[in-house]
XYZ file of C-alpha atoms in Angstrom:
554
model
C 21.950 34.859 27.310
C 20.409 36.167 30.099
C 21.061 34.871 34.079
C 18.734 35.589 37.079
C 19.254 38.812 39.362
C 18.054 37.486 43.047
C 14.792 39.065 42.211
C 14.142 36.807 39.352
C 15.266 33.713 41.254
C 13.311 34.687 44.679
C 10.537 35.248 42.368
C 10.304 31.454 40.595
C 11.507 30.086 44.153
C 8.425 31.189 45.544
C 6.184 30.506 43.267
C 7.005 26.847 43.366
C 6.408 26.717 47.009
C 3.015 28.601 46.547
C 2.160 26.282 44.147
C 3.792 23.253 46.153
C 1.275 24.182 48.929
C -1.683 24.835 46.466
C -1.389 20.992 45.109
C -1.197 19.789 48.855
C -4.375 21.214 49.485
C -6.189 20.327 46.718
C -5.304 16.084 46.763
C -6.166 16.625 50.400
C -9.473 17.704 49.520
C -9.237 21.573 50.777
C -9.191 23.187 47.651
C -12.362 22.227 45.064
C -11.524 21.618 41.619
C -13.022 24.837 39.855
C -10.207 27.000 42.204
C -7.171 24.602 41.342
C -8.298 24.819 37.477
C -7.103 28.604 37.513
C -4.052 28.066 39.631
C -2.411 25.205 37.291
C -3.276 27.024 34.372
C -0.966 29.688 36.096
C 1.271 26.988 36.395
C 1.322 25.970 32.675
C -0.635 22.836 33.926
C -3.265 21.036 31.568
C -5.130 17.855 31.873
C -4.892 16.645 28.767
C -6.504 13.410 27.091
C -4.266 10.971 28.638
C -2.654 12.701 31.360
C -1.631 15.849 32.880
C 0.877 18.055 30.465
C 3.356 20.542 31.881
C 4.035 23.607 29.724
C 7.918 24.902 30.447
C 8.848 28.500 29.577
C 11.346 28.883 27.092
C 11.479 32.674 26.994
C 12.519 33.757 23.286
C 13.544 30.010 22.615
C 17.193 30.614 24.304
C 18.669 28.073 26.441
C 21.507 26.540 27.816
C 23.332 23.243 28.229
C 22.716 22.880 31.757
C 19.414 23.884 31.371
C 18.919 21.343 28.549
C 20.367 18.610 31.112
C 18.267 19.376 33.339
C 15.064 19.117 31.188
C 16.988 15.805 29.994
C 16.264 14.524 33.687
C 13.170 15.442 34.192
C 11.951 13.550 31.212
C 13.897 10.559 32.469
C 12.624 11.222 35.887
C 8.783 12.601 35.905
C 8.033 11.640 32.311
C 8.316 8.730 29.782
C 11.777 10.045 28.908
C 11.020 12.392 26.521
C 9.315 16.310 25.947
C 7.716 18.061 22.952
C 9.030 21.061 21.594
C 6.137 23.557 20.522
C 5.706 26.341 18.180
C 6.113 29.096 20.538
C 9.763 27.628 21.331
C 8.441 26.007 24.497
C 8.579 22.260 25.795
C 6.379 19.977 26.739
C 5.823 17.543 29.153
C 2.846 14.885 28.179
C 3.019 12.486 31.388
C 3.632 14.277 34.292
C 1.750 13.096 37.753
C 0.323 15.861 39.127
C 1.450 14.779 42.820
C 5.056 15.105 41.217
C 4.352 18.722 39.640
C 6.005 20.626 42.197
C 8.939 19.001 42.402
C 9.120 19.576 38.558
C 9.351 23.095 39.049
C 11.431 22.933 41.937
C 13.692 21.528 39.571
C 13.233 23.573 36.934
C 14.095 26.597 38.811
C 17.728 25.127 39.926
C 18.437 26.163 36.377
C 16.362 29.005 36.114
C 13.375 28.072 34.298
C 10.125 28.004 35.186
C 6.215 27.508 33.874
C 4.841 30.712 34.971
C 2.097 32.148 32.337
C 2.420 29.201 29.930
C -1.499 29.315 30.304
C -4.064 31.325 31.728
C -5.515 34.461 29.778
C -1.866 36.270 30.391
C 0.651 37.649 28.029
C 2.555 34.538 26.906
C 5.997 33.564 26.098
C 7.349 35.957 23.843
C 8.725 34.799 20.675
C 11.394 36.175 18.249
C 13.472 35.132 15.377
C 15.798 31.739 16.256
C 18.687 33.517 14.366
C 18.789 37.027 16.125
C 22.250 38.638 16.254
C 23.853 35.939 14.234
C 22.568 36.994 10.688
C 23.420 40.247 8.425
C 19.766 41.639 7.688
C 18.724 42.540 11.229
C 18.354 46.319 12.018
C 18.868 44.793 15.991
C 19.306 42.036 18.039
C 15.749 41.507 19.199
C 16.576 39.149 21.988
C 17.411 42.436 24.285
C 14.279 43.538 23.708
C 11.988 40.313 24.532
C 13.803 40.347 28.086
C 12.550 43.440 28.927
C 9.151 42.432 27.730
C 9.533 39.483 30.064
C 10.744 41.169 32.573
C 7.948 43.920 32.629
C 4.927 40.900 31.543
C 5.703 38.502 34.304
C 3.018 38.451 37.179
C 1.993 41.823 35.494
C -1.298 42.714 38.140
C -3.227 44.057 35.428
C -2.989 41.820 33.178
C -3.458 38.686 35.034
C -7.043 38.006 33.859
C -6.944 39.406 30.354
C -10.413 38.554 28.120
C -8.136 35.876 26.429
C -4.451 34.418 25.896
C -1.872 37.107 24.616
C 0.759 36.383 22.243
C 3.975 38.848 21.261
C 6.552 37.980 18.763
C 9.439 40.533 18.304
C 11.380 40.780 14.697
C 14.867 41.549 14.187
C 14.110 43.334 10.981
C 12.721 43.533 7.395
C 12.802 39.510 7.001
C 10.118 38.028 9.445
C 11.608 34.921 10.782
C 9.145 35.242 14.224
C 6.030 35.226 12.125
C 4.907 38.646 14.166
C 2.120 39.339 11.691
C 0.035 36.370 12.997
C 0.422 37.898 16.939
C -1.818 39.545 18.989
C 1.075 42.185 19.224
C 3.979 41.823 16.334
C 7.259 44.147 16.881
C 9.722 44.922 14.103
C 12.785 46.753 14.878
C 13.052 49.376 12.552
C 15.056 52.843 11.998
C 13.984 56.334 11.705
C 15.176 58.731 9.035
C 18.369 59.940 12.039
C 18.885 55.935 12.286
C 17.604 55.411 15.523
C 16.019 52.456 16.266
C 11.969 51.977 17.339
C 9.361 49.824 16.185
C 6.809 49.051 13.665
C 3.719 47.890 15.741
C 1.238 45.595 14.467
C -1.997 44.925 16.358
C -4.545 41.849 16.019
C -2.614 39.219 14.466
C -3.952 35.416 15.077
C -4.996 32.058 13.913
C -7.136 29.353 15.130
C -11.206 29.725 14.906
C -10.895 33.223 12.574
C -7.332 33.432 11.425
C -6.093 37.522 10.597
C -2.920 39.125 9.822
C -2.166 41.796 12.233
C -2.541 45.838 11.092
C 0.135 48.045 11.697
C -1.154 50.217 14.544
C 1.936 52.408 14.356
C 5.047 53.118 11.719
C 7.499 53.952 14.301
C 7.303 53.580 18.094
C 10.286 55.232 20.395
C 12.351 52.509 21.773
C 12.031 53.715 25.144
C 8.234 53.996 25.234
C 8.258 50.305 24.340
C 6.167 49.477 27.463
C 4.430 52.576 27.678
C 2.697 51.650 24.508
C 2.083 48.075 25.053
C 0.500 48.849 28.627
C -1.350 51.504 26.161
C -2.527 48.755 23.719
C -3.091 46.192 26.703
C -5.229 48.602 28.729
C -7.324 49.282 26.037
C -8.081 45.293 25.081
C -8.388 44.684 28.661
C -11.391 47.223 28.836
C -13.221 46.472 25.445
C -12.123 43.003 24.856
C -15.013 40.402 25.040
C -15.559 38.466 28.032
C -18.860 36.973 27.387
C -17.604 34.401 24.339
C -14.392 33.190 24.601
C -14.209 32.396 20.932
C -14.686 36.293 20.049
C -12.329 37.381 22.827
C -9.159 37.714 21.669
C -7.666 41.247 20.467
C -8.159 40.355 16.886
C -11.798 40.693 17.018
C -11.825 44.195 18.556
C -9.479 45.602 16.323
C -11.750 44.180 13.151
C -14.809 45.316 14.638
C -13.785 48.733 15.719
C -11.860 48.846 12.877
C -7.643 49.624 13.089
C -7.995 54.054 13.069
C -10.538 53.736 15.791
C -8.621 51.206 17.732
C -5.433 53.171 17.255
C -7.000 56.534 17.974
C -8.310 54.532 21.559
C -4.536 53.064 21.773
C -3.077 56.658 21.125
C -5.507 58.407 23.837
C -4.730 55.938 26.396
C -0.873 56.572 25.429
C -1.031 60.310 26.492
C -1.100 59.133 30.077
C 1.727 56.944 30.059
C 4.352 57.809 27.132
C 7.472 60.010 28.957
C 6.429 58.678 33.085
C 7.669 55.784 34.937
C 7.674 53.266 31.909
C 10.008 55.111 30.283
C 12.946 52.878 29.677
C 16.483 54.410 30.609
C 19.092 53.943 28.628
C 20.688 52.590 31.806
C 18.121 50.185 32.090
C 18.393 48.904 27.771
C 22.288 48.827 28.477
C 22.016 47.053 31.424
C 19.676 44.138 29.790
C 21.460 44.348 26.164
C 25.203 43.435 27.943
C 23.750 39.870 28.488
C 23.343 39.570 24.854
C 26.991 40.937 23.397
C 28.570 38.937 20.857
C 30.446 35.970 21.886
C 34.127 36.374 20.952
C 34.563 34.408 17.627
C 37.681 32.822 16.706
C 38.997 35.201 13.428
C 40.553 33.100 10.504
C 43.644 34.589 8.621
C 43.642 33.621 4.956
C 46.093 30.237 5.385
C 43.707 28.770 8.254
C 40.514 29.571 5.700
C 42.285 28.342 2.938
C 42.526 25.113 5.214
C 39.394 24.996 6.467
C 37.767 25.058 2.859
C 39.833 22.091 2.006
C 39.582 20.050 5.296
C 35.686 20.474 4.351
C 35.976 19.420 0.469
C 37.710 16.301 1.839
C 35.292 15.381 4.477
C 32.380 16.095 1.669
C 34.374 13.264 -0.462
C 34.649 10.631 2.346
C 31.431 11.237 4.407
C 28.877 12.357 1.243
C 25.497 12.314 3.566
C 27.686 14.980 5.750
C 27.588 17.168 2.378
C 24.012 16.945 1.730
C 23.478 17.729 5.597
C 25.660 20.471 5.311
C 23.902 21.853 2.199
C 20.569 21.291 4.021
C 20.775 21.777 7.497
C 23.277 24.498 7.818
C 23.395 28.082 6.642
C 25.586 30.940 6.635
C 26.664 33.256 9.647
C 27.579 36.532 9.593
C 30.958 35.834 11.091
C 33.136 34.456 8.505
C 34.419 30.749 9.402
C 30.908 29.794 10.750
C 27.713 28.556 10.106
C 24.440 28.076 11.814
C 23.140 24.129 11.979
C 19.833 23.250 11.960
C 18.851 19.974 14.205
C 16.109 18.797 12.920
C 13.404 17.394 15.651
C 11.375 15.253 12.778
C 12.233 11.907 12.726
C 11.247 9.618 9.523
C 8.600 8.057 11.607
C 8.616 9.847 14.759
C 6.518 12.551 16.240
C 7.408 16.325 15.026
C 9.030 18.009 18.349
C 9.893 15.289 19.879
C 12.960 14.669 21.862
C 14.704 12.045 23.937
C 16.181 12.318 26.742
C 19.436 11.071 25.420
C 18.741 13.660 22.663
C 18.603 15.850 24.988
C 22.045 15.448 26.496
C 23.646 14.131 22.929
C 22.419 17.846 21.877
C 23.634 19.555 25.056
C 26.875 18.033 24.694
C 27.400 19.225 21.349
C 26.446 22.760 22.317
C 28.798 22.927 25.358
C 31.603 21.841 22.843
C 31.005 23.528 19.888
C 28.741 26.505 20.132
C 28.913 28.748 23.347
C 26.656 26.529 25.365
C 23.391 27.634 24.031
C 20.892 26.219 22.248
C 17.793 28.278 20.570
C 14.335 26.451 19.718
C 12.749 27.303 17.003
C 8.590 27.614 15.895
C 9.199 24.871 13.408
C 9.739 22.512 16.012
C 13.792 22.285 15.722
C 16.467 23.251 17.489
C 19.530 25.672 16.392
C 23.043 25.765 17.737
C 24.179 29.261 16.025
C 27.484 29.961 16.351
C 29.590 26.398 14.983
C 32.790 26.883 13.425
C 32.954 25.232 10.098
C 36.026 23.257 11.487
C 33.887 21.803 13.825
C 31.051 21.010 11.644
C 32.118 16.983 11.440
C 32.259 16.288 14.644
C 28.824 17.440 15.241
C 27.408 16.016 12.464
C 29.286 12.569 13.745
C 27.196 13.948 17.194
C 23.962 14.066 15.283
C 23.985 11.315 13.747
C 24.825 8.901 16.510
C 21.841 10.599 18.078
C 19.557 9.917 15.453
C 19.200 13.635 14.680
C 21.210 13.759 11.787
C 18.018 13.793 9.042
C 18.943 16.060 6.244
C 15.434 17.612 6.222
C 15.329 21.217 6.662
C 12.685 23.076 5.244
C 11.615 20.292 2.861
C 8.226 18.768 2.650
C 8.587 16.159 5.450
C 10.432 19.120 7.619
C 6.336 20.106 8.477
C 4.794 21.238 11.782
C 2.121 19.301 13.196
C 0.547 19.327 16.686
C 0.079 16.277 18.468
C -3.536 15.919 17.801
C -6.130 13.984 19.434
C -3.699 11.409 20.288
C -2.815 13.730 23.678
C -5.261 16.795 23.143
C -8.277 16.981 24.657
C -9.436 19.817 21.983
C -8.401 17.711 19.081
C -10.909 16.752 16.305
C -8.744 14.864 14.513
C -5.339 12.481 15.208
C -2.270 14.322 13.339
C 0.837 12.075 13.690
C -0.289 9.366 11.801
C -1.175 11.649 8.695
C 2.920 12.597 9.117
C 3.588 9.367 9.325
C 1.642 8.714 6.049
C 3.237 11.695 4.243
C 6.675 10.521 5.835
C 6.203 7.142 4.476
C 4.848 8.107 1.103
C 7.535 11.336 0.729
C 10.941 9.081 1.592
C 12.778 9.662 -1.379
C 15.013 12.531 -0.443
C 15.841 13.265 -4.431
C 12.792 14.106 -5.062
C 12.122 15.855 -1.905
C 15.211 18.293 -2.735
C 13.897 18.649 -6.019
C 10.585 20.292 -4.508
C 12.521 22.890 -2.924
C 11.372 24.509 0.577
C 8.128 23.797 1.220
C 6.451 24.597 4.450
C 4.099 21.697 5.437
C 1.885 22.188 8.619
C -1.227 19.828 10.553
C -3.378 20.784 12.874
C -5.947 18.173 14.661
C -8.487 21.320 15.284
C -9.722 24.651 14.024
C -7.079 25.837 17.005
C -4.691 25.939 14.823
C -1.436 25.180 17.610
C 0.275 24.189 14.117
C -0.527 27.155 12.229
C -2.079 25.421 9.215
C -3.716 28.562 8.345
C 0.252 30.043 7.286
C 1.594 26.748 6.023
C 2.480 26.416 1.835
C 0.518 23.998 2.299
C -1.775 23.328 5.576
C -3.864 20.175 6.597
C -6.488 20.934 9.246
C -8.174 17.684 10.711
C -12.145 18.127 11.249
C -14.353 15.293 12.438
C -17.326 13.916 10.050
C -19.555 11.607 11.909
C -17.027 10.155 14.091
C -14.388 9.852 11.499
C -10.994 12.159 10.494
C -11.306 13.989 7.548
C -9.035 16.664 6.452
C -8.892 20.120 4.631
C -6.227 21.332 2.448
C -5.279 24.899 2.157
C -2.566 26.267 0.257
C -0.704 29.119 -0.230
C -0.443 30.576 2.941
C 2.769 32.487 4.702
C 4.405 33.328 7.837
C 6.718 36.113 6.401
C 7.144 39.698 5.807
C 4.463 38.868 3.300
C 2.126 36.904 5.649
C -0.953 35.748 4.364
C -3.699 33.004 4.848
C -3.628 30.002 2.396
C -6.825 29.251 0.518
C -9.034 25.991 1.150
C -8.744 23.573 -1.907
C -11.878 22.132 -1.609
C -13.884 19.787 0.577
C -12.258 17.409 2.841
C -10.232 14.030 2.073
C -10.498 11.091 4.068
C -7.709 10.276 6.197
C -6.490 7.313 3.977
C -6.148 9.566 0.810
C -3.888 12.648 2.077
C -0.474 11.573 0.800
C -1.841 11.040 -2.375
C -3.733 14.371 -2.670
C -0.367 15.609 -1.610
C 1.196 13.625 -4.384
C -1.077 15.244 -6.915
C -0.576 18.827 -5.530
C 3.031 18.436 -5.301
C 2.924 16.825 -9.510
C 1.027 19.676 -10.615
C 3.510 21.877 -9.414
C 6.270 20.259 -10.576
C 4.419 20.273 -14.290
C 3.598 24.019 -14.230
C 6.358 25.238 -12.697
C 8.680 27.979 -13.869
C 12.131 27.612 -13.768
C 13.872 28.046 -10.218
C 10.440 28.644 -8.802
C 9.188 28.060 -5.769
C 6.421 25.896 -4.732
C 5.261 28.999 -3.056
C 6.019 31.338 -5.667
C 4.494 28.702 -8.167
C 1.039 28.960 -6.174
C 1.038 33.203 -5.788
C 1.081 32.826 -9.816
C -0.996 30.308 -10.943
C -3.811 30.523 -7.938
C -4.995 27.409 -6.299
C -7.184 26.498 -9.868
C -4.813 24.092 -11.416
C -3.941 22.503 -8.258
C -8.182 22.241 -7.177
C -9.004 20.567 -10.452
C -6.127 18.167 -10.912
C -7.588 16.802 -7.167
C -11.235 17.282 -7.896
C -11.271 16.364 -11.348
């Protein structure tokens, strides 16, 4: 993974001190409140509904042990011993003083980390697939790539005070895993017809208020005129880009209503000023960011040691038989023979999705420093990933797991689902959220049956906002408010894949006391109509959302 140059580190070191003396002056009364407001959300401070919240950079959702450790400390420390893991592969911090902030990030940047452009109308974290250069269907490693978009995004000048929030998501390849169709800016590595690798830009991607799957603005984009045309793309938002509504600001309204050829004739146009100068990346410059990302050296099995292995495995799936559902469950194959890639999941049978302890925390960097290179990746379903376990190894961290409480065999099921923390600690929030996954949790407990649905991607959102992406979810709940009480809307059908698309609303809103069972009739329709080996996903593309509308409405 990557390591500060001194730049980087003089860089967050300073910050924290400018920010350190911005928080002085404005307790002691010298700075008013509408100035501050800007400079926290800079900061990746919010006041939320309880408290103050502290938004830490995860930059393409790769960390490290010590880096884990120390976020394990803070929580202890600054917090109620605990952080929130979010769907752009960031943590949160929900009780932070705000006397107490700077020494947060003071902290923070011992281990290089840091909050910078959490907030604010800014280019965001980028995000990319949780699995990049550990699977076979990549074209690239995209992780290479997202540093040099951090590195040329951070404290950008121009685009410090964009209309609205900006959002990139980078793809290793053909099978979306980063969910770059629903960015402001999706990248998919891709090859020409000589087999050199560019990109496949898509433009004006986004969910919340009025959801949209991004356009492809161009098939193939040079490699090194990467930031030539994202400065192109930028420039051109930050000039026609909305500023008097904030919900009509963001890049996904231009493009619809200028339309994707006039938007990428603008982009283009723009382009012919920049492509080939000074943004041009070198290849000194690719090679120099890429060797932070080589393969780690695996350990190579001969035949006799595999052979071993195997049966070592079969014998620990006779003894310990919840390790063999976990391994069936929560880990998946590498591309490097002799290991797999485990799956922690962060979603507790009655605990909040994203949550972590800090004794999690350290349980999970402990396990990494042992058994998987020291790094950790997050994930935008709200889990974690060690990558790179040896299948040797794989009882001894499940042994980990499981005395940390994060052993639930979950993956991708039903009760695997996304959910935002709602108007139990946002201040935007129509609706609560973790007590409707607490419902389903409670009502969805029989891990048979659960298996028997197959993958299913649940996701909740407490507001049209959409910080869970309900809009992409199989199956998505969005909270709304009715007279002072929670009531909640059921799409289905939507996607966050290659073939990303919006689900479909059911029909009008069920009170908050009846959404496990509308789930419960959804999920028995399915199961009667269903075609063999299909999907709940694949069930809905065929039959439409008909069946499912009048066996809840009937």
């Amino acid at each position: 993974m990557y390591s500060y140059n001194q730049v980087d580190q003089q860089l967050v070191d300073e910050r924290v001190e400018q920010f350190r003396d911005q928080t002085r002056r404005y307790l002691a009364g010298e700075l008013p409140e509408e100035e501050f407001l800007a400079l926290r959300l800079m900061n990746g401070l919010y006041i939320q509904r309880q408290a103050p919240m502290l938004r830490v950079a995860i930059p393409y959702g790769t960390f490290s042990a010590p880096q884990l450790r120390a976020l394990a400390y803070i929580a202890r420390t600054w917090d109620k011993g605990y952080g929130h893991f979010t769907t752009r592969t960031n943590i949160q911090f929900n009780w932070p003083k705000l006397e107490d902030v700077p020494d947060i990030l003071a902290e923070l940047a011992k281990v290089q980390m840091h909050a910078i452009q959490t907030s604010g109308n800014c280019i965001r974290n980028t995000t990319t697939d949780p699995l990049a250069g550990v699977t076979d269907d990549e074209v690239a490693d995209p992780r290479p790539w997202c540093e040099l978009i951090r590195q040329w995004s951070t404290l950008h000048p121009e685009f410090a005070y964009l209309p609205r929030k900006f959002k990139i998501a980078v793809s290793g390849g053909p099978n979306d895993r980063a969910a770059s169709r629903v960015h402001d800016i999706g990248l998919e590595l891709v090859k020409n017809a000589a087999g050199e690798v560019g990109f496949k830009v898509l433009v004006g991607g986004g969910l919340g208020r009025t959801p949209i799957i991004g356009k492809v603005v161009r098939d193939y984009l040079e490699a090194d005129e990467l930031f030539s045309y994202l400065e192109a793309i930028l420039r051109i938002y930050n000039l026609k880009g909305r500023r008097d509504n904030k919900y009509k600001a963001r890049i996904k309204i231009l493009v619809a209503a200028l339309g994707i050829d006039e938007f990428r004739n603008l982009v283009e146009e723009e382009w012919q000023h920049l492509k080939g100068g000074e943004l041009r990346l070198t290849p000194e410059k690719i090679s120099q960011v890429e060797t932070h990302f080589k393969p780690f050296t695996y350990v190579e099995q001969n035949p006799a040691q595999a052979k071993q292995t195997a049966a070592d495995l079969a014998a620990a799936f006779a003894e310990h038989p919840d390790f063999k559902v976990w391994y069936e469950r929560n880990t998946q194959a590498h591309k490097v023979v002799g290991y797999r890639i485990v799956h922690i999941s962060l979603k507790p049978l009655l605990g909040a999705p994203g949550d972590i302890t800090d004794q999690q925390m350290e349980a999970v960097a402990d396990l990494a420093e042992a058994y998987s290179f020291n790094e950790i990746r997050a994930t935008q379903d709200q889990n974690l990933v060690l990558t790179d376990v040896q299948e040797k190894d794989l009882l001894a961290v499940w042994q980990g797991l499981v005395a940390a409480n994060l052993a639930r065999a979950n993956i991708n099921t039903l009760t695997d689902s996304i959910v935002c923390p709602g108007w139990d600690f946002c201040a935007l929030a129509n609706a609560k959220t973790l007590n409707i996954n607490e419902q389903i949790n409670q009502a969805f407990d029989d891990l048979d049956y659960l298996y028997d649905l197959g993958d299913i991607q649940l996701n909740i959102s407490g507001c049209i906002n959409a910080c869970a992406h309900h809009h992409i979810g199989h199956i998505g709940i969005l909270g709304v408010d009715k007279k002072g009480e929670d009531w909640y809307q059921i799409t289905l059908g939507g996607s966050a894949t290659e073939q990303a698309r919006l689900g479909k609303v059911l029909g009008r809103a069920v009170p908050a006391d009846a959404v496990a069972d509308t789930l419960k009739t959804i999920l028995a329709t399915y199961l009667d109509l269903r075609q063999a080996d299909e999907s709940f996903i694949q069930a809905v593309d065929r039959l439409g959302i008909q069946p499912f509308k009048e066996a809840v409405y009937h």
